[in-house]
Coordinates of C-alpha atoms in Angstrom, one line a residue:
Chain A
M215 CA -79.8 -54.5 -37.6
S216 CA -77.7 -53.8 -34.4
A217 CA -74.6 -51.4 -35.1
A218 CA -72.5 -53.5 -33.1
E219 CA -73.5 -57.4 -32.6
P220 CA -73.4 -59.2 -35.6
V221 CA -76.3 -61.3 -35.3
V222 CA -75.7 -64.0 -38.1
A223 CA -72.4 -65.9 -37.5
T224 CA -72.5 -65.6 -33.8
K225 CA -75.3 -67.8 -33.2
P226 CA -74.6 -70.4 -36.1
R227 CA -76.9 -73.5 -36.2
R228 CA -75.9 -75.8 -33.2
R229 CA -74.8 -79.3 -33.8
K230 CA -75.3 -80.6 -30.7
V231 CA -73.2 -83.0 -28.6
R232 CA -75.7 -85.4 -27.2
V233 CA -75.5 -84.9 -23.7
G234 CA -77.9 -86.4 -21.3
V235 CA -79.7 -83.0 -19.8
W236 CA -81.1 -84.8 -16.9
P237 CA -78.3 -85.2 -14.6
F238 CA -77.8 -81.6 -15.0
V239 CA -81.5 -80.7 -14.4
A240 CA -81.0 -82.7 -11.2
I241 CA -77.5 -80.7 -10.1
F242 CA -79.7 -77.6 -10.6
L243 CA -82.7 -78.8 -8.6
A244 CA -79.6 -80.0 -5.7
F245 CA -78.5 -76.3 -5.4
V246 CA -81.9 -75.1 -5.2
V247 CA -82.7 -77.4 -2.7
V248 CA -79.8 -76.4 -0.7
A249 CA -79.9 -72.9 -1.2
V250 CA -83.8 -72.8 0.0
F251 CA -83.0 -74.8 3.3
A252 CA -79.8 -74.1 3.8
P253 CA -80.4 -73.1 8.1
W254 CA -81.1 -76.6 8.1
I255 CA -78.4 -78.2 6.0
A256 CA -75.2 -77.0 6.8
P257 CA -73.6 -78.4 9.8
H258 CA -72.6 -75.1 11.0
D259 CA -73.2 -71.0 11.0
P260 CA -71.3 -69.7 8.3
N261 CA -70.2 -66.9 10.0
T262 CA -69.2 -67.7 13.3
Q263 CA -65.3 -67.2 13.4
N264 CA -63.2 -69.8 15.3
L265 CA -59.5 -68.4 15.3
L266 CA -58.3 -71.4 16.5
G267 CA -59.3 -73.2 13.9
R268 CA -58.3 -70.9 11.1
L269 CA -57.3 -72.6 7.7
K270 CA -57.8 -76.4 8.5
P271 CA -57.9 -78.8 5.5
P272 CA -60.8 -80.4 4.6
G273 CA -61.8 -83.4 7.2
T274 CA -60.0 -81.8 10.2
E275 CA -61.4 -81.2 13.7
A276 CA -60.6 -78.1 15.8
R277 CA -62.5 -77.3 19.1
N278 CA -64.8 -80.0 18.4
V279 CA -65.8 -78.5 15.0
L280 CA -65.5 -80.7 12.2
Y281 CA -64.6 -79.3 9.1
L282 CA -65.7 -81.5 6.4
L283 CA -64.0 -79.0 3.5
G284 CA -61.9 -77.2 6.0
S285 CA -62.2 -73.7 7.2
D286 CA -61.0 -70.5 5.9
E287 CA -58.9 -67.7 6.9
L288 CA -61.0 -67.0 10.2
G289 CA -61.7 -70.4 10.9
R290 CA -65.2 -70.3 9.4
D291 CA -66.7 -73.7 7.9
L292 CA -66.2 -73.5 4.6
L293 CA -68.9 -76.0 3.5
S294 CA -71.5 -74.0 5.6
R295 CA -70.2 -70.9 4.0
I296 CA -70.7 -72.7 0.6
I297 CA -74.2 -73.6 1.3
Y298 CA -75.1 -70.1 2.3
G299 CA -73.1 -68.8 -1.2
A300 CA -75.8 -70.7 -3.2
R301 CA -78.6 -68.7 -1.5
I302 CA -76.8 -65.3 -3.1
S303 CA -75.9 -66.8 -6.6
L304 CA -79.2 -67.9 -7.1
S305 CA -81.1 -65.0 -5.3
V306 CA -79.2 -62.9 -7.4
A307 CA -79.4 -64.7 -10.5
L308 CA -83.1 -65.0 -10.2
L309 CA -84.1 -62.1 -9.0
S310 CA -81.8 -59.7 -12.2
V311 CA -83.3 -62.2 -14.3
V312 CA -87.0 -61.8 -13.5
L313 CA -86.4 -58.0 -13.5
S314 CA -84.2 -57.7 -16.6
S315 CA -87.0 -60.3 -18.7
V316 CA -89.7 -58.0 -17.8
V317 CA -88.2 -55.1 -18.8
G318 CA -86.7 -55.8 -21.8
S319 CA -90.1 -57.8 -22.7
V320 CA -92.5 -55.3 -22.3
L321 CA -89.9 -52.7 -24.0
G322 CA -89.3 -54.8 -27.0
M323 CA -93.1 -56.2 -27.2
A324 CA -94.2 -52.6 -27.2
A325 CA -91.5 -51.8 -29.7
G326 CA -92.5 -54.2 -32.3
Y327 CA -96.1 -53.6 -32.0
F328 CA -96.5 -49.7 -32.1
R329 CA -93.8 -49.5 -34.4
G330 CA -93.1 -45.7 -35.3
W331 CA -90.8 -43.2 -32.8
F332 CA -91.3 -45.5 -29.8
E333 CA -89.7 -48.5 -31.8
T334 CA -87.0 -46.1 -33.1
I335 CA -86.0 -45.0 -29.9
V336 CA -86.3 -48.4 -27.9
M337 CA -84.0 -50.0 -30.5
R338 CA -81.4 -47.4 -30.5
V339 CA -81.3 -47.6 -27.0
V340 CA -80.8 -51.6 -27.3
D341 CA -78.1 -51.2 -29.8
I342 CA -76.0 -48.8 -27.8
F343 CA -76.4 -51.0 -24.7
L344 CA -75.4 -54.2 -26.8
S345 CA -72.4 -52.4 -28.5
V346 CA -70.6 -51.9 -24.9
P347 CA -69.1 -55.1 -23.0
A348 CA -71.9 -55.9 -20.3
I349 CA -69.1 -56.0 -17.6
L350 CA -68.0 -52.8 -18.5
L351 CA -71.2 -51.7 -17.7
A352 CA -72.0 -53.2 -14.7
I353 CA -68.4 -51.7 -13.2
I354 CA -69.1 -48.7 -13.8
T355 CA -72.7 -48.7 -12.4
V356 CA -71.3 -50.3 -9.5
A357 CA -68.6 -47.1 -9.4
V358 CA -72.0 -45.1 -9.3
L359 CA -74.1 -46.8 -7.2
G360 CA -71.8 -48.5 -4.6
P361 CA -71.9 -52.3 -3.7
G362 CA -74.4 -54.4 -2.0
F363 CA -77.2 -57.1 -2.9
I364 CA -79.8 -54.6 -4.5
N365 CA -77.1 -52.5 -6.3
V366 CA -75.6 -56.1 -7.8
V367 CA -79.7 -57.0 -9.0
I368 CA -80.3 -53.3 -10.1
V369 CA -76.9 -53.2 -12.2
L370 CA -77.2 -56.4 -13.9
A371 CA -81.0 -55.9 -14.7
L372 CA -80.1 -52.6 -16.2
T373 CA -77.2 -53.9 -18.4
R374 CA -79.1 -57.4 -19.4
W375 CA -82.8 -56.3 -20.1
P376 CA -81.7 -55.3 -24.2
R377 CA -81.5 -58.7 -25.0
Y378 CA -84.7 -59.2 -24.2
A379 CA -85.8 -56.5 -25.6
R380 CA -84.0 -57.4 -29.2
V381 CA -85.8 -61.1 -29.0
A382 CA -89.1 -59.8 -28.1
Y383 CA -89.0 -57.0 -30.4
G384 CA -88.0 -59.8 -33.3
Q385 CA -90.6 -62.1 -32.6
T386 CA -93.5 -59.8 -32.1
L387 CA -92.9 -58.4 -35.4
S388 CA -93.4 -61.8 -36.9
V389 CA -96.6 -62.7 -35.1
A390 CA -98.1 -59.0 -35.3
N391 CA -99.6 -59.3 -38.6
M392 CA -100.6 -62.6 -37.7
P393 CA -104.8 -63.3 -38.8
Y394 CA -105.2 -63.9 -34.9
V395 CA -103.7 -60.7 -33.8
R396 CA -105.4 -58.9 -36.6
I397 CA -108.9 -60.3 -35.5
A398 CA -108.4 -59.3 -31.7
K399 CA -108.0 -56.2 -32.9
F400 CA -110.7 -56.1 -35.2
M401 CA -113.0 -57.4 -32.3
G402 CA -111.8 -54.6 -30.4
A403 CA -109.2 -55.6 -27.6
G404 CA -106.8 -52.9 -26.4
P405 CA -103.0 -53.0 -26.6
G406 CA -102.7 -54.3 -23.5
R407 CA -104.7 -57.3 -24.2
I408 CA -103.3 -57.9 -27.1
L409 CA -100.1 -57.3 -25.8
F410 CA -100.1 -59.9 -23.2
L411 CA -103.0 -62.1 -24.1
H412 CA -102.2 -63.1 -27.4
I413 CA -98.5 -61.8 -28.8
L414 CA -96.9 -63.1 -25.2
P415 CA -98.1 -66.3 -24.7
N416 CA -96.8 -67.2 -28.7
I417 CA -93.4 -65.4 -28.1
I418 CA -92.6 -67.1 -24.7
G419 CA -90.8 -69.9 -25.7
P420 CA -87.6 -67.9 -27.1
L421 CA -87.6 -65.4 -24.4
T422 CA -87.3 -68.3 -21.9
V423 CA -84.6 -69.8 -23.7
V424 CA -82.8 -66.5 -23.5
A425 CA -83.5 -66.0 -19.5
T426 CA -82.2 -69.7 -19.1
L427 CA -79.0 -68.9 -20.4
E428 CA -79.0 -65.3 -18.8
F429 CA -79.4 -66.9 -15.6
G430 CA -75.9 -68.6 -15.7
L431 CA -74.7 -65.8 -16.8
M432 CA -76.1 -63.7 -14.3
V433 CA -74.6 -66.4 -12.1
L434 CA -70.7 -65.6 -13.1
F435 CA -71.5 -61.9 -13.4
E436 CA -72.8 -61.8 -9.8
A437 CA -69.7 -64.4 -8.7
G438 CA -67.4 -62.3 -10.7
L439 CA -68.2 -58.5 -9.3
S440 CA -68.2 -60.3 -6.0
F441 CA -64.7 -61.9 -6.7
L442 CA -63.4 -58.3 -7.7
G443 CA -65.4 -56.6 -4.2
L444 CA -68.3 -54.7 -5.7
G445 CA -70.7 -57.6 -5.1
V446 CA -72.4 -59.0 -1.8
Q447 CA -70.4 -57.3 1.3
P448 CA -68.6 -59.4 3.8
P449 CA -69.4 -61.4 6.3
T450 CA -72.1 -62.7 3.9
A451 CA -71.1 -65.9 2.1
S452 CA -70.7 -65.2 -1.7
W453 CA -69.3 -67.8 -3.7
G454 CA -67.5 -65.2 -5.3
A455 CA -65.8 -63.4 -2.1
M456 CA -64.6 -67.0 -1.5
L457 CA -62.6 -67.1 -4.7
S458 CA -61.1 -63.8 -4.1
V459 CA -59.7 -64.7 -0.3
G460 CA -58.8 -68.1 -1.9
R461 CA -56.7 -66.6 -4.3
N462 CA -54.6 -65.0 -1.6
Y463 CA -54.3 -68.0 0.4
V464 CA -53.4 -70.4 -2.8
A465 CA -50.4 -71.5 -1.4
T466 CA -51.1 -72.1 2.0
A467 CA -55.1 -73.5 1.8
F468 CA -56.1 -74.5 -2.2
W469 CA -59.5 -75.3 -0.6
I470 CA -60.8 -72.0 -0.2
A471 CA -60.8 -71.3 -3.6
T472 CA -61.2 -74.9 -5.0
F473 CA -64.5 -75.7 -4.0
P474 CA -66.7 -72.4 -4.4
G475 CA -65.0 -72.5 -8.0
L476 CA -66.4 -76.1 -8.4
C477 CA -70.0 -75.1 -7.4
L478 CA -70.1 -72.1 -9.3
F479 CA -68.9 -74.3 -12.1
L480 CA -71.3 -77.2 -12.0
L481 CA -74.3 -74.6 -11.2
I482 CA -73.3 -72.4 -14.2
L483 CA -72.7 -75.7 -16.8
S484 CA -75.7 -77.5 -15.6
V485 CA -77.9 -73.9 -16.3
N486 CA -76.2 -73.8 -19.5
L487 CA -76.9 -77.4 -20.6
I488 CA -80.7 -76.8 -19.4
G489 CA -81.0 -73.7 -21.4
D490 CA -79.5 -75.7 -24.9
A491 CA -82.1 -78.5 -24.0
L492 CA -84.8 -75.8 -23.8
R493 CA -83.7 -74.0 -26.9
D494 CA -83.8 -77.1 -29.1
R495 CA -86.9 -78.0 -28.0
L496 CA -88.9 -74.6 -27.8
D497 CA -87.0 -72.5 -30.2
P498 CA -88.2 -73.5 -33.8
K499 CA -85.3 -72.0 -35.5
S500 CA -82.6 -73.7 -34.0
R501 CA -84.2 -76.9 -35.4
Chain B
M221 CA -68.3 -50.7 -51.1
V222 CA -67.6 -46.8 -50.2
L223 CA -71.2 -46.7 -49.5
F224 CA -71.2 -49.8 -47.4
I225 CA -68.0 -48.5 -45.4
L226 CA -69.7 -44.8 -45.1
R227 CA -73.0 -46.2 -43.8
R228 CA -71.2 -48.8 -41.4
L229 CA -68.8 -45.9 -40.6
G230 CA -71.9 -43.5 -39.4
Q231 CA -73.5 -46.4 -37.8
A232 CA -70.4 -46.5 -35.5
L233 CA -70.1 -43.4 -34.9
I234 CA -73.7 -42.9 -33.7
A235 CA -73.0 -45.8 -31.3
I236 CA -70.2 -44.0 -29.7
F237 CA -72.3 -41.0 -29.3
G238 CA -74.6 -43.1 -27.6
V239 CA -72.1 -44.8 -25.3
M240 CA -71.1 -41.4 -24.4
T241 CA -74.3 -40.3 -23.5
L242 CA -75.3 -43.3 -21.3
V243 CA -72.0 -42.9 -19.5
F244 CA -73.1 -39.4 -18.9
F245 CA -76.8 -40.5 -17.3
I246 CA -75.2 -43.7 -15.2
Q247 CA -73.2 -40.6 -13.6
R248 CA -76.2 -39.0 -12.4
L249 CA -78.0 -42.1 -11.6
T250 CA -77.4 -41.0 -7.7
G251 CA -78.5 -37.5 -8.4
D252 CA -75.2 -35.3 -7.9
P253 CA -71.8 -36.7 -9.8
T254 CA -69.8 -34.4 -7.6
Y255 CA -69.6 -36.9 -4.9
L256 CA -68.1 -39.3 -7.2
L257 CA -65.5 -36.9 -7.6
V258 CA -64.3 -35.5 -4.3
P259 CA -62.4 -37.7 -1.6
E260 CA -64.8 -39.0 1.7
T261 CA -63.0 -36.9 3.7
A262 CA -64.1 -33.5 2.0
T263 CA -65.8 -31.0 3.6
Q264 CA -69.1 -29.1 2.3
A265 CA -66.8 -26.2 1.1
D266 CA -64.8 -28.6 -0.9
I267 CA -67.9 -30.0 -1.9
E268 CA -69.1 -26.4 -3.5
A269 CA -65.5 -25.5 -5.2
M270 CA -65.2 -28.7 -6.9
R271 CA -68.9 -28.9 -8.2
R272 CA -68.6 -25.0 -9.3
S273 CA -64.4 -26.0 -10.9
L274 CA -66.3 -28.7 -13.0
G275 CA -69.6 -26.8 -14.2
L276 CA -71.7 -28.7 -12.3
D277 CA -73.9 -25.9 -11.1
Q278 CA -74.6 -25.8 -14.8
P279 CA -77.9 -26.4 -16.4
I280 CA -77.4 -30.1 -17.4
I281 CA -77.6 -29.6 -20.9
V282 CA -74.5 -27.6 -20.6
Q283 CA -73.1 -30.0 -19.2
Y284 CA -73.9 -32.8 -21.6
M285 CA -72.4 -30.5 -24.8
S286 CA -68.9 -29.8 -22.7
F287 CA -68.6 -33.2 -21.5
L288 CA -69.4 -34.2 -25.4
R289 CA -66.6 -32.0 -26.3
D290 CA -64.0 -33.0 -23.7
I291 CA -64.4 -36.6 -24.9
A292 CA -64.3 -35.4 -28.1
Q293 CA -60.8 -33.9 -27.5
F294 CA -59.7 -37.1 -25.4
D295 CA -59.6 -35.1 -22.4
F296 CA -61.0 -37.5 -19.8
G297 CA -60.1 -35.0 -16.9
R298 CA -57.8 -35.4 -14.2
S299 CA -57.3 -37.9 -11.6
Y300 CA -58.5 -37.5 -8.1
V301 CA -56.2 -39.5 -6.4
Q302 CA -53.0 -39.1 -8.5
R303 CA -53.3 -35.6 -9.7
I304 CA -52.0 -36.5 -13.4
P305 CA -54.6 -36.6 -16.6
V306 CA -56.4 -39.8 -16.7
T307 CA -55.3 -40.4 -20.1
T308 CA -51.6 -40.3 -18.8
I309 CA -52.4 -43.1 -16.2
I310 CA -54.6 -45.2 -19.2
A311 CA -51.6 -45.2 -21.3
S312 CA -48.7 -45.9 -19.0
R313 CA -51.0 -49.5 -17.9
L314 CA -52.6 -50.2 -21.9
P315 CA -49.5 -51.7 -23.0
Y316 CA -49.8 -54.6 -20.5
T317 CA -53.1 -55.0 -21.2
L318 CA -52.4 -55.3 -24.9
Q319 CA -49.6 -57.7 -24.0
L320 CA -52.0 -60.0 -22.1
A321 CA -54.9 -59.8 -24.5
G322 CA -52.2 -60.6 -27.8
G323 CA -51.3 -63.5 -25.7
A324 CA -54.6 -64.6 -25.0
L325 CA -55.6 -64.2 -28.4
L326 CA -53.1 -66.2 -29.5
V327 CA -54.1 -69.0 -27.1
S328 CA -57.7 -68.8 -28.3
F329 CA -57.3 -68.6 -32.1
G330 CA -54.0 -70.8 -32.2
L331 CA -55.5 -73.6 -30.2
G332 CA -59.6 -72.8 -30.7
V333 CA -59.5 -73.2 -34.8
P334 CA -57.4 -76.3 -35.1
L335 CA -59.6 -78.0 -32.4
G336 CA -62.7 -76.9 -34.2
V337 CA -61.4 -78.5 -37.6
V338 CA -60.2 -82.0 -35.2
M339 CA -63.9 -81.6 -34.0
A340 CA -65.2 -81.5 -37.1
L341 CA -63.2 -83.7 -39.6
W342 CA -63.2 -86.5 -37.1
R343 CA -66.3 -86.2 -35.4
D344 CA -68.0 -90.0 -35.0
R345 CA -64.6 -90.9 -32.9
P346 CA -65.1 -91.8 -29.4
A347 CA -61.8 -89.9 -28.4
T348 CA -63.0 -86.3 -30.7
K349 CA -66.6 -87.0 -28.7
L350 CA -64.8 -86.5 -25.4
L351 CA -62.9 -83.7 -26.6
T352 CA -65.8 -81.8 -27.9
G353 CA -67.8 -82.4 -24.6
F354 CA -64.6 -80.8 -22.6
V355 CA -64.5 -78.2 -24.6
F356 CA -68.4 -77.1 -24.3
A357 CA -67.8 -77.7 -20.7
S358 CA -65.1 -75.2 -20.3
Q359 CA -67.4 -72.7 -21.6
S360 CA -68.8 -72.9 -18.4
M361 CA -65.8 -72.4 -16.6
P362 CA -65.1 -69.0 -14.9
T363 CA -61.9 -67.3 -15.6
F364 CA -61.4 -66.4 -12.2
W365 CA -61.5 -70.0 -11.0
S366 CA -59.5 -71.3 -13.8
G367 CA -57.0 -69.1 -12.9
I368 CA -56.5 -70.0 -9.8
L369 CA -56.5 -73.4 -10.4
F370 CA -53.6 -72.9 -13.0
I371 CA -51.8 -70.6 -10.0
L372 CA -52.5 -74.1 -7.7
F373 CA -50.9 -76.6 -10.5
F374 CA -48.5 -74.6 -12.3
A375 CA -47.0 -72.2 -9.9
V376 CA -47.8 -73.7 -6.2
W377 CA -47.7 -77.3 -7.1
L378 CA -45.5 -77.9 -10.2
G379 CA -43.2 -74.8 -9.4
W380 CA -43.3 -74.2 -13.3
L381 CA -44.3 -70.4 -13.9
P382 CA -44.5 -67.4 -11.5
P383 CA -47.9 -67.6 -9.6
S384 CA -48.4 -63.0 -10.1
G385 CA -47.1 -60.0 -11.5
A386 CA -45.2 -58.5 -14.3
G387 CA -42.0 -59.2 -15.5
G388 CA -40.7 -61.5 -18.8
I389 CA -42.7 -63.8 -20.8
E390 CA -43.0 -66.2 -18.1
N391 CA -45.5 -64.0 -16.2
L392 CA -47.5 -63.7 -19.3
I393 CA -48.3 -67.5 -20.1
L394 CA -50.6 -68.5 -16.8
P395 CA -52.8 -65.1 -17.5
S396 CA -53.0 -65.7 -21.1
F397 CA -53.9 -69.5 -21.1
A398 CA -56.9 -68.4 -18.6
L399 CA -58.0 -65.3 -20.3
G400 CA -57.7 -67.4 -23.6
L401 CA -59.3 -70.3 -22.3
L402 CA -62.7 -69.4 -22.8
S403 CA -62.6 -67.8 -26.6
M404 CA -60.4 -71.1 -27.4
A405 CA -64.0 -73.0 -26.4
T406 CA -65.9 -70.4 -28.8
F407 CA -63.2 -70.2 -31.7
A408 CA -63.3 -74.4 -31.1
R409 CA -67.2 -74.5 -31.4
V410 CA -67.8 -72.0 -34.4
T411 CA -65.1 -73.6 -36.3
R412 CA -66.5 -76.9 -35.9
T413 CA -70.1 -75.5 -36.7
A414 CA -68.6 -73.5 -40.0
M415 CA -66.5 -76.7 -41.1
L416 CA -70.0 -79.0 -40.2
D417 CA -71.7 -76.6 -42.4
E418 CA -69.3 -76.6 -45.3
L419 CA -68.8 -80.2 -45.5
S420 CA -73.0 -81.1 -45.8
K421 CA -72.7 -78.9 -49.2
D422 CA -72.8 -80.5 -52.5
Y423 CA -69.9 -78.8 -53.6
V424 CA -67.8 -80.8 -51.6
R425 CA -69.4 -83.9 -52.8
S426 CA -68.7 -82.9 -56.2
A427 CA -65.0 -82.5 -55.5
R428 CA -64.1 -85.5 -53.9
A429 CA -66.4 -87.3 -56.9
R430 CA -63.7 -85.6 -58.9
G431 CA -60.9 -86.6 -57.1
V432 CA -59.7 -83.5 -55.3
A433 CA -57.2 -84.7 -52.7
T434 CA -58.3 -83.7 -49.1
P435 CA -55.6 -81.6 -48.2
R436 CA -56.4 -79.4 -51.5
L437 CA -60.1 -79.2 -50.8
F438 CA -59.6 -78.6 -47.3
W439 CA -57.3 -75.4 -48.6
R440 CA -58.6 -74.2 -51.2
H441 CA -62.6 -74.8 -50.3
L442 CA -63.6 -75.5 -46.7
A443 CA -61.1 -73.5 -45.1
R444 CA -61.8 -70.0 -47.3
N445 CA -65.7 -70.8 -47.2
A446 CA -65.3 -71.6 -43.3
A447 CA -63.1 -68.7 -42.3
I448 CA -66.7 -66.2 -42.7
P449 CA -68.1 -66.6 -39.2
V450 CA -64.6 -67.0 -37.3
I451 CA -63.7 -63.9 -38.5
S452 CA -66.6 -62.1 -37.6
V453 CA -66.1 -64.0 -34.1
A454 CA -62.8 -62.8 -33.6
A455 CA -63.4 -59.5 -33.6
L456 CA -66.2 -60.3 -30.5
E457 CA -63.8 -62.1 -28.4
I458 CA -61.2 -59.8 -29.0
S459 CA -63.9 -57.0 -26.8
Q460 CA -64.9 -60.2 -24.7
L461 CA -60.7 -60.8 -24.2
L462 CA -60.2 -56.6 -22.9
A463 CA -63.3 -56.7 -20.9
G464 CA -62.1 -60.5 -19.4
A465 CA -59.2 -59.2 -18.6
V466 CA -60.6 -57.0 -15.8
I467 CA -61.0 -60.4 -13.8
V468 CA -57.7 -62.1 -15.1
E469 CA -55.8 -59.5 -14.1
T470 CA -56.8 -59.0 -11.0
V471 CA -56.4 -62.6 -9.9
F472 CA -52.5 -62.6 -11.6
A473 CA -52.2 -59.2 -10.4
W474 CA -50.9 -58.2 -14.0
P475 CA -50.6 -54.4 -13.8
G476 CA -53.1 -53.6 -16.7
L477 CA -56.2 -51.7 -17.5
G478 CA -58.4 -54.2 -15.3
L479 CA -56.5 -54.1 -12.4
L480 CA -56.5 -50.7 -12.4
T481 CA -60.0 -50.1 -13.1
V482 CA -60.6 -52.1 -9.9
Q483 CA -57.9 -50.3 -7.8
S484 CA -59.6 -47.0 -8.7
I485 CA -62.9 -48.2 -7.9
V486 CA -61.6 -49.2 -4.2
S487 CA -60.1 -45.4 -4.2
R488 CA -62.9 -43.7 -5.5
D489 CA -61.1 -42.4 -8.5
F490 CA -64.1 -42.0 -10.6
L491 CA -62.9 -40.3 -13.8
V492 CA -60.4 -43.3 -14.1
V493 CA -63.3 -46.1 -14.3
Q494 CA -64.8 -43.6 -16.4
G495 CA -62.2 -43.3 -18.8
I496 CA -61.3 -46.5 -19.5
V497 CA -65.0 -47.9 -19.5
L498 CA -65.2 -45.2 -22.4
I499 CA -62.2 -46.1 -24.2
G500 CA -62.8 -50.0 -23.8
A501 CA -66.4 -49.2 -25.5
F502 CA -64.7 -46.9 -28.2
V503 CA -62.4 -50.2 -29.3
T504 CA -65.1 -52.4 -29.0
I505 CA -67.3 -50.4 -31.7
A506 CA -64.0 -50.5 -33.3
L507 CA -63.5 -53.9 -33.6
N508 CA -67.1 -54.8 -34.5
F509 CA -66.8 -51.9 -37.1
T510 CA -63.6 -53.7 -38.7
A511 CA -65.2 -57.1 -38.5
D512 CA -67.9 -55.8 -40.7
I513 CA -65.4 -54.7 -43.2
L514 CA -63.4 -57.8 -43.0
Y515 CA -66.5 -59.7 -43.6
S516 CA -67.5 -58.3 -46.8
V517 CA -63.9 -58.2 -48.1
V518 CA -63.9 -61.7 -47.5
D519 CA -67.5 -62.6 -48.9
P520 CA -68.2 -60.5 -51.8
R521 CA -72.3 -61.4 -51.3
I522 CA -72.7 -59.2 -48.6
R523 CA -71.3 -55.8 -50.2
L524 CA -74.2 -56.4 -53.0
D525 CA -77.0 -55.4 -50.6
G526 CA -74.9 -53.9 -47.9
S527 CA -76.8 -56.8 -45.4
R528 CA -75.7 -59.9 -44.1
P529 CA -76.5 -63.2 -45.8

């Protein structure tokens, strides 16, 4: 087992607090719709500055522009920026989850199937990655690569693939000696066919659960990096960067930080609850 | 027991070695780390001189060995911006981060564990269910948002506490709560689960049948058994607190290692960032090692076969 991550007690058998998950699925889908159709939904251009309409409180009008949620320090419409910010949050999270889950799952499955020196190397590297707080790894990698959309995705994928590798590895070990796998091998199926057609479909459930929970974490990490100025660069609207500006204007313009933060909270909460519900449905061990 | 400690120590040393290797390779992700170490205004001659003085013109295996040797001697290099050793800079900021982490641990452990016990013992009451819902929801709260909300409510609107900066104990309260809130939810959740697990066991029923009073049952039986998972989570949470400090310190302009990290990235002071990440990783590994040892002291079953139950 890991050198550093106690596996037993951190993931105790959960006793669920019964909350209907469907309202949160609706919230999540609403964010997705808003992100996809941002140009049609947003009332204004997110980057158009209006220096006479700076720091306007929600509901005010300046120069024929109605600021439903107020305006920021450059007079940009906060609502439009929040709507466009959803695009960044969701696309960074989606891309980094896809990248890290593919890399992690393939390495983990291969380690569990081929065993031997490959297993030793992959799982040692996984242990090392998991023994460092992910945010520290992300920070030093951004310090090397520099900020920006693509780099944030790369950094997040680089720091998170071990989570999938460990789950895929454990799951593969548990099915690798099942009769159906041995029969497939006996009938001449190659390793690629066995891994992707026989093993993967049987371990996809737990991997999906991890991916969902990681999705929420990736939204949080992207916002955190942007908050620190290490994420997507201005003027692109990102909730984390908006919070960072809002923090400086908290005494005079509370809305700049409050509304993006609320969206961030709702998005992460809904993803986490969906992940918990999926875990209950798909992961037999949690029952 | 000695064998168990030695084996865990060996694992911890391997992890430390692995982290150093990892950082060494991350340094070279863009090819030549010299560019991370020189100011943006450096001329080609400066870069060449820097490369030679750091030994970066040597074969990579030689560079790797000297990197390991320097770190093993706690030599993290000299800050290119401040022109003093990285260890000196880190040592000057460390006390602030320790204060913040201590305050946050006090908040999270001191509130989280009693909350978890309450949530388990009175789980069927509507008020408890509501509380549990709130605690679970607060786990999805980004610290930089809760931190800003704290500033808004308690500093700007109510004016009770200073919004940012370091100083007296009153400066420490808001950041400690902002940082501790997330861990508090974790402690509450783990304590609740551990208590519920214990409550469902046979010895509780038989103790009740023998007429053991509830406080005695709680302190003599439940608390001890439920403590095991809570302890192991505590070590993980301390390392989470240290990592979370990067963001919370930025929110509250608290002059600890987290703020230093961000400032160093902005001023391209790479060796300081690297030093903080390495030290953070070492502390995390040490905490996990300590947790495992504590774990086996509290629960002798673990010691027998060296594995966890």
